Coordinates of C-alpha atoms in Angstrom, one line a residue:
M1 CA 11.1 -14.6 -3.8
A2 CA 14.1 -12.5 -4.9
T3 CA 14.0 -11.3 -8.4
K4 CA 16.7 -12.8 -10.7
R5 CA 19.2 -10.4 -12.1
D6 CA 19.6 -10.1 -15.9
Y7 CA 22.2 -12.6 -17.0
Y8 CA 24.0 -10.1 -19.2
E9 CA 24.2 -7.7 -16.1
V10 CA 25.6 -10.6 -14.0
L11 CA 28.5 -11.1 -16.3
G12 CA 28.9 -7.4 -17.2
V13 CA 28.5 -7.8 -21.0
Q14 CA 26.3 -6.2 -23.6
R15 CA 23.5 -8.1 -25.4
G16 CA 25.0 -9.3 -28.6
A17 CA 28.4 -10.1 -27.0
S18 CA 30.4 -12.8 -28.7
A19 CA 30.9 -16.3 -27.2
D20 CA 34.5 -15.4 -26.5
E21 CA 33.5 -12.2 -24.7
I22 CA 31.0 -14.1 -22.6
K23 CA 33.6 -16.8 -21.7
K24 CA 36.1 -14.1 -20.7
A25 CA 33.6 -12.3 -18.5
Y26 CA 32.6 -15.5 -16.8
R27 CA 36.2 -16.4 -16.0
K28 CA 36.8 -13.0 -14.6
A29 CA 33.7 -13.2 -12.3
A30 CA 34.4 -16.8 -11.3
I31 CA 38.0 -16.0 -10.3
Q32 CA 36.8 -12.9 -8.4
Y33 CA 34.2 -14.8 -6.3
H34 CA 36.0 -18.2 -6.2
P35 CA 35.5 -20.0 -2.9
D36 CA 39.2 -20.5 -2.4
K37 CA 39.8 -16.8 -2.7
N38 CA 36.8 -16.0 -0.4
P39 CA 36.7 -18.7 2.3
G40 CA 33.6 -18.6 4.4
D41 CA 32.1 -15.7 2.4
K42 CA 28.4 -16.7 1.7
E43 CA 27.8 -13.6 -0.5
A44 CA 30.8 -14.4 -2.7
E45 CA 29.6 -18.0 -2.9
E46 CA 26.1 -16.9 -4.1
K47 CA 27.7 -14.6 -6.7
F48 CA 29.9 -17.4 -7.9
K49 CA 26.8 -19.6 -8.4
E50 CA 25.0 -16.7 -10.1
A51 CA 27.8 -16.2 -12.5
A52 CA 27.9 -19.9 -13.3
E53 CA 24.1 -19.9 -13.9
A54 CA 24.4 -16.9 -16.3
Y55 CA 27.3 -18.5 -18.2
D56 CA 25.4 -21.8 -18.5
V57 CA 22.6 -20.1 -20.3
L58 CA 24.5 -17.5 -22.4
S59 CA 27.1 -20.0 -23.6
N60 CA 24.5 -22.3 -24.9
P61 CA 23.0 -21.1 -28.3
D62 CA 19.6 -22.7 -27.8
K63 CA 19.2 -21.5 -24.2
K64 CA 20.6 -18.0 -25.1
A65 CA 18.0 -17.7 -27.9
R66 CA 15.1 -18.6 -25.5
Y67 CA 16.5 -16.2 -22.9
D68 CA 16.9 -13.3 -25.3
Q69 CA 13.2 -13.8 -26.5
F70 CA 11.5 -14.7 -23.2
G71 CA 13.8 -13.7 -20.4
H72 CA 13.9 -15.8 -17.2
E73 CA 10.5 -17.2 -18.0
G74 CA 11.9 -18.9 -21.1
M75 CA 14.3 -20.9 -18.9
S76 CA 11.6 -22.7 -17.0
G77 CA 12.1 -26.4 -17.5
A78 CA 15.0 -25.8 -19.9
G79 CA 17.2 -28.2 -18.2
G80 CA 20.9 -27.9 -17.3
F81 CA 22.0 -25.5 -14.7
G82 CA 19.8 -22.5 -15.8
G83 CA 16.1 -22.2 -15.3
S84 CA 13.6 -22.6 -12.5
A85 CA 13.7 -26.4 -12.7
G86 CA 16.7 -27.3 -10.7
G87 CA 18.9 -24.2 -11.2
F88 CA 21.6 -23.0 -8.8
G89 CA 19.2 -20.8 -7.0
G90 CA 16.9 -23.7 -6.2
G91 CA 19.7 -25.6 -4.5
G92 CA 19.6 -28.5 -6.9
F93 CA 23.3 -28.3 -7.7
T94 CA 26.4 -28.1 -5.6
M95 CA 29.6 -26.2 -6.0
E96 CA 31.2 -29.4 -7.2
D97 CA 28.7 -29.6 -10.0
I98 CA 29.9 -26.2 -11.2
F99 CA 33.5 -27.3 -11.3
S100 CA 32.7 -30.5 -13.1
Q101 CA 30.8 -28.6 -15.7
F102 CA 33.0 -25.6 -16.2
G103 CA 36.3 -26.5 -14.6
D104 CA 38.2 -26.0 -17.8
I105 CA 37.2 -22.3 -17.8
F106 CA 39.8 -21.7 -15.1
G107 CA 42.7 -22.9 -17.3
G108 CA 43.9 -25.4 -14.7
H109 CA 44.0 -23.1 -11.7
F110 CA 41.0 -24.7 -10.1
G111 CA 40.2 -28.2 -11.3
G112 CA 37.2 -30.4 -10.6
G113 CA 37.4 -29.8 -6.9
F114 CA 38.3 -27.2 -4.2
S115 CA 39.2 -26.8 -0.6
G116 CA 36.6 -24.3 0.5
G117 CA 34.4 -26.7 2.5
F118 CA 31.6 -26.8 0.0
G119 CA 31.6 -30.5 -0.5
G120 CA 34.8 -30.9 -2.5
G121 CA 35.7 -34.0 -0.5
R122 CA 32.6 -35.9 -1.7
S123 CA 33.6 -38.5 -4.3
R124 CA 31.2 -39.5 -7.0
E125 CA 31.3 -41.8 -9.9
R126 CA 31.9 -40.2 -13.3
V127 CA 29.2 -40.9 -15.8
N128 CA 30.1 -41.1 -19.5
R129 CA 27.9 -39.3 -22.0
G130 CA 27.4 -40.2 -25.6
S131 CA 27.8 -37.6 -28.3
D132 CA 24.9 -35.8 -29.9
L133 CA 23.7 -36.5 -33.4
R134 CA 22.4 -34.0 -35.9
I135 CA 20.0 -34.9 -38.7
K136 CA 18.0 -32.9 -41.3
V137 CA 14.3 -33.5 -41.8
K138 CA 12.4 -32.1 -44.9
L139 CA 8.8 -31.2 -44.3
T140 CA 6.0 -30.3 -46.7
L141 CA 3.9 -27.2 -46.2
K142 CA 1.0 -29.5 -45.1
E143 CA 3.2 -31.2 -42.5
I144 CA 4.3 -27.8 -41.2
V145 CA 0.8 -26.5 -40.8
N146 CA -0.7 -29.7 -39.2
G147 CA 2.3 -31.0 -37.4
T148 CA 3.5 -34.6 -38.1
T149 CA 5.3 -37.6 -36.7
K150 CA 8.3 -39.0 -38.5
K151 CA 9.8 -42.5 -38.0
L152 CA 13.4 -42.4 -39.0
K153 CA 16.1 -45.1 -39.2
I154 CA 19.2 -43.6 -37.5
N155 CA 22.7 -45.0 -37.9
K156 CA 24.5 -44.5 -34.7
M157 CA 26.4 -46.0 -31.8
I158 CA 24.2 -48.3 -29.7
A159 CA 24.8 -50.4 -26.6
C160 CA 26.5 -53.7 -27.2
D161 CA 23.9 -56.5 -27.0
Q162 CA 26.4 -59.1 -25.9
C163 CA 27.6 -57.3 -22.7
G164 CA 24.6 -55.0 -22.2
G165 CA 26.8 -51.9 -22.7
T166 CA 29.2 -52.6 -19.8
G167 CA 32.2 -53.5 -22.0
A168 CA 33.0 -56.4 -19.8
K169 CA 32.8 -60.1 -20.7
D170 CA 30.9 -60.9 -17.5
K171 CA 30.4 -59.6 -13.9
S172 CA 33.7 -61.0 -12.8
S173 CA 35.7 -59.1 -15.4
Y174 CA 36.3 -56.1 -13.2
A175 CA 39.0 -55.0 -10.8
T176 CA 39.2 -51.9 -8.5
C177 CA 41.4 -49.2 -10.0
T178 CA 44.6 -49.0 -8.0
T179 CA 45.4 -45.5 -9.0
C180 CA 42.3 -43.9 -7.3
N181 CA 41.4 -46.9 -5.0
G182 CA 38.0 -47.0 -6.6
S183 CA 37.0 -43.4 -6.0
G184 CA 37.3 -42.4 -9.6
Y185 CA 39.1 -39.2 -8.7
V186 CA 42.6 -38.2 -7.8
T187 CA 43.6 -35.2 -5.6
Q188 CA 46.4 -32.9 -6.3
V189 CA 47.8 -29.9 -4.5
V190 CA 48.9 -27.2 -6.9
N191 CA 50.4 -23.7 -6.5
T192 CA 48.3 -20.9 -8.0
F193 CA 48.4 -17.1 -7.7
F194 CA 45.9 -17.6 -4.7
G195 CA 48.3 -19.9 -3.0
R196 CA 48.3 -23.7 -2.6
T197 CA 45.0 -25.1 -3.8
Q198 CA 43.7 -28.6 -3.6
T199 CA 42.1 -29.9 -6.9
T200 CA 40.2 -33.0 -7.7
Q201 CA 40.5 -34.5 -11.2
P202 CA 39.0 -37.7 -12.8
C203 CA 41.4 -40.6 -12.5
P204 CA 43.6 -40.9 -15.6
T205 CA 43.7 -44.7 -15.4
C206 CA 40.0 -45.5 -15.1
H207 CA 38.7 -42.2 -16.5
G208 CA 36.5 -41.6 -13.4
E209 CA 34.8 -45.0 -13.3
G210 CA 36.6 -46.3 -10.2
R211 CA 37.3 -49.7 -11.7
I212 CA 38.9 -51.2 -14.8
I213 CA 37.9 -54.1 -17.1
T214 CA 40.2 -57.1 -16.8
T215 CA 38.4 -59.2 -19.5
P216 CA 36.8 -57.1 -22.2
C217 CA 33.7 -58.1 -24.2
P218 CA 34.9 -59.8 -27.4
K219 CA 32.2 -58.1 -29.5
C220 CA 32.7 -54.4 -28.5
H221 CA 36.4 -54.8 -27.3
G222 CA 35.6 -53.3 -23.9
E223 CA 33.9 -50.1 -25.2
G224 CA 30.3 -51.2 -24.5
I225 CA 29.1 -49.7 -27.8
V226 CA 28.9 -50.8 -31.4
R227 CA 27.7 -49.4 -34.7
G228 CA 24.1 -50.1 -35.3
E229 CA 20.6 -48.7 -36.2
E230 CA 17.6 -47.5 -34.3
I231 CA 14.1 -46.5 -35.4
V232 CA 13.4 -43.2 -33.8
E233 CA 9.9 -41.6 -33.7
I234 CA 10.0 -37.8 -33.8
R235 CA 6.9 -35.7 -33.0
I236 CA 7.2 -32.4 -34.9
P237 CA 4.8 -29.6 -33.7
A238 CA 2.8 -27.5 -36.1
G239 CA 4.4 -24.1 -37.1
V240 CA 8.1 -25.1 -37.2
G241 CA 10.2 -23.2 -39.8
E242 CA 13.3 -23.5 -41.9
G243 CA 16.4 -23.7 -39.7
M244 CA 14.6 -24.5 -36.4
Q245 CA 16.2 -27.2 -34.3
L246 CA 14.4 -29.7 -32.2
T247 CA 16.0 -31.8 -29.5
V248 CA 15.1 -35.4 -28.8
S249 CA 16.7 -36.3 -25.5
G250 CA 18.6 -39.6 -25.2
K251 CA 18.3 -40.6 -28.8
G252 CA 21.9 -39.7 -29.8
N253 CA 24.9 -41.9 -29.6
A254 CA 25.1 -44.4 -26.8
A255 CA 27.9 -43.8 -24.2
R256 CA 30.8 -46.1 -23.3
H257 CA 30.3 -48.5 -20.4
G258 CA 26.5 -47.9 -19.9
G259 CA 26.6 -44.1 -19.6
V260 CA 24.0 -41.5 -20.6
N261 CA 23.0 -41.3 -24.3
G262 CA 23.6 -38.1 -26.2
D263 CA 20.7 -36.2 -27.8
L264 CA 19.3 -36.2 -31.3
L265 CA 19.2 -32.7 -32.8
V266 CA 16.7 -32.4 -35.6
L267 CA 17.2 -29.5 -38.1
I268 CA 14.1 -28.5 -40.0
E269 CA 14.1 -28.0 -43.8
E270 CA 11.0 -26.8 -45.7
E271 CA 10.1 -28.1 -49.1
P272 CA 8.9 -25.3 -51.3
D273 CA 5.2 -25.5 -52.1
K274 CA 4.1 -25.2 -55.8
E275 CA 1.4 -22.6 -55.1
L276 CA 1.8 -21.1 -51.7
V277 CA 4.8 -19.0 -50.5
R278 CA 5.5 -18.7 -46.8
D279 CA 6.1 -15.3 -45.3
G280 CA 6.4 -15.8 -41.5
N281 CA 3.2 -17.4 -40.4
D282 CA 1.3 -16.0 -43.5
L283 CA 1.0 -17.7 -46.9
I284 CA 1.0 -15.8 -50.2
Y285 CA -0.8 -16.9 -53.3
N286 CA -0.5 -15.0 -56.6
L287 CA -3.9 -15.1 -58.3
N288 CA -4.1 -14.4 -62.0
I289 CA -7.5 -13.2 -63.3
T290 CA -8.6 -12.1 -66.8
F291 CA -9.4 -8.5 -67.7
P292 CA -13.2 -9.2 -67.9
Q293 CA -13.1 -10.8 -64.5
A294 CA -11.4 -7.7 -63.0
V295 CA -14.0 -5.4 -64.6
L296 CA -17.1 -7.4 -64.1
G297 CA -16.2 -9.4 -60.9
A298 CA -16.1 -13.1 -60.5
S299 CA -16.1 -16.1 -58.1
V300 CA -12.8 -18.0 -58.3
E301 CA -11.1 -20.8 -56.4
V302 CA -7.8 -20.4 -54.5
P303 CA -5.7 -23.1 -52.8
T304 CA -5.4 -23.5 -49.1
V305 CA -3.2 -26.0 -47.3
D306 CA -5.8 -28.8 -47.1
A307 CA -8.3 -27.9 -49.8
R308 CA -9.5 -25.1 -52.1
A309 CA -11.6 -22.1 -51.1
K310 CA -13.9 -19.9 -53.2
I311 CA -13.4 -16.1 -53.0
K312 CA -15.3 -13.3 -54.6
I313 CA -13.6 -10.8 -56.9
E314 CA -15.4 -7.5 -56.7
P315 CA -16.2 -5.6 -60.0
G316 CA -13.4 -3.1 -60.7
T317 CA -10.7 -5.0 -58.8
Q318 CA -7.3 -3.5 -59.5
A319 CA -4.0 -5.4 -60.1
G320 CA -2.0 -5.6 -56.9
K321 CA -5.1 -5.8 -54.6
V322 CA -4.6 -8.1 -51.7
L323 CA -7.4 -10.3 -50.4
R324 CA -7.0 -11.9 -47.0
L325 CA -8.3 -15.3 -45.8
R326 CA -8.0 -15.0 -42.1
G327 CA -6.8 -17.9 -40.0
K328 CA -5.9 -20.0 -43.0
G329 CA -2.1 -19.7 -42.7
I330 CA 0.4 -21.3 -40.4
P331 CA -0.1 -21.8 -36.7
D332 CA 2.4 -20.1 -34.4
V333 CA 4.8 -22.7 -33.0
N334 CA 4.4 -21.3 -29.5
G335 CA 0.6 -21.3 -29.8
Y336 CA 0.0 -17.6 -30.4
G337 CA -2.7 -17.7 -33.0
R338 CA -2.4 -18.5 -36.7
G339 CA -1.4 -16.6 -39.8
D340 CA -3.5 -15.7 -42.9
I341 CA -3.5 -16.5 -46.6
L342 CA -2.8 -13.3 -48.6
V343 CA -4.2 -13.5 -52.2
V344 CA -2.4 -11.0 -54.4
V345 CA -4.5 -10.3 -57.5
N346 CA -2.7 -10.1 -60.9
I347 CA -4.5 -9.2 -64.1
D348 CA -3.4 -11.5 -67.0
V349 CA -3.1 -9.4 -70.1
P350 CA -3.1 -11.3 -73.4
S351 CA 0.1 -11.0 -75.4
S352 CA -1.8 -10.9 -78.7
V353 CA -5.4 -10.4 -79.9
S354 CA -7.4 -11.1 -83.0
A355 CA -8.6 -8.4 -85.3
S356 CA -12.1 -8.5 -84.0
E357 CA -10.9 -8.4 -80.4
K358 CA -8.7 -5.5 -81.2
G359 CA -11.7 -3.6 -82.6
L360 CA -13.7 -4.2 -79.5
L361 CA -10.9 -3.0 -77.3
E362 CA -10.5 0.1 -79.3
Q363 CA -14.2 0.8 -79.0
L364 CA -14.0 0.3 -75.2
A365 CA -11.0 2.6 -75.0
Q366 CA -13.1 5.5 -76.3
T367 CA -16.0 5.1 -73.8
E368 CA -16.4 7.4 -70.9
H369 CA -15.7 4.9 -68.1
F370 CA -12.5 3.6 -69.6
K371 CA -11.2 7.1 -70.2
Q372 CA -11.9 8.0 -66.6
A373 CA -10.4 4.8 -65.3
G374 CA -7.0 5.7 -66.6
Q375 CA -7.1 9.2 -65.1
S376 CA -8.7 8.5 -61.7
R377 CA -6.7 5.4 -60.8
D378 CA -3.3 6.5 -61.9
M379 CA -0.7 6.7 -59.0
N380 CA -3.0 4.9 -56.6
I381 CA -0.1 3.0 -55.0
F382 CA -0.8 4.2 -51.5
D383 CA -4.4 3.0 -51.6
R384 CA -3.2 -0.4 -52.7
M385 CA -0.7 -0.5 -49.8
R386 CA -3.4 0.4 -47.3
S387 CA -5.6 -2.3 -48.7
F388 CA -2.9 -4.9 -47.8
F389 CA -3.5 -4.3 -44.1
R390 CA -7.3 -4.2 -44.1

């Protein structure tokens, strides 16, 4: 199997290129290898497809993020034109599919069809697609760590229950479109800088459907959709984070005339926890102990996500020391292990003391160990930093 070229290399742009730069680079490559400019040239056809595949991924923020992190492996099963599951290279899409998806890139020079013999004469019914919906979902730390399922009531456009989403009053309420004679497309011959080019566009009368409604549904007025509600169950995996976006296919707005539903885009928001602070997949807990506990040692309880755990404070523990509870943090959303809980020790110093307590402290300050402690442990910041990674 031939190795796929880097998508940035295909379009001749640098990583970090803007959306406008990527679009301009694709248009340049597509015009260079366009089938009307290179009739019968199989190599140009493959480069044309390769450029379209690269643009499909790099122009989509979600696909681009996966590609930047995982390369071509991250596109497996990603859907659309890119990826191993039905991409251009796999033969799952025709040249006509490229034009229907990216025809506007050419600024009208090459519409939805072409005359290069790649299947431009094949007519197909245009399928409407509903718009996507975006919602925000707030999650507690416990829900993030364990994963959760949310049932949400979504206000959106749904299929009309009276006509079943068709928009017509009944089955006899249709007529063949006379503009396109039922094909859904009209063909034009236009003059471009490559010469005369045949283009195929959706019919302006029936909008690509090939037929028109003569008697519309009285409830939806011929649209096939009405405003309504739907209960959507969303499975949220463990390890998601603030700003992540999940896609629930087919749960967006319904499409006109029984088309394909849009998607539901779920934006994750984290509710701050009262005790634990997230740092990547680790959790940080600030533990306050007393001066006697720091000197003598102690057994104390600290919170975890699901319960509380006992940890041992060794005698002579210094302020700023970090204790690690391995594997008690947040699971990686991609399944690569789990973070830790980092317990940062703080020594709680009283703001005032009684006369007797003051006397005891003054006596301690004159003892050998307390005098040495101030000298030997001054400037030990690097030791404390090293202890963080143990």
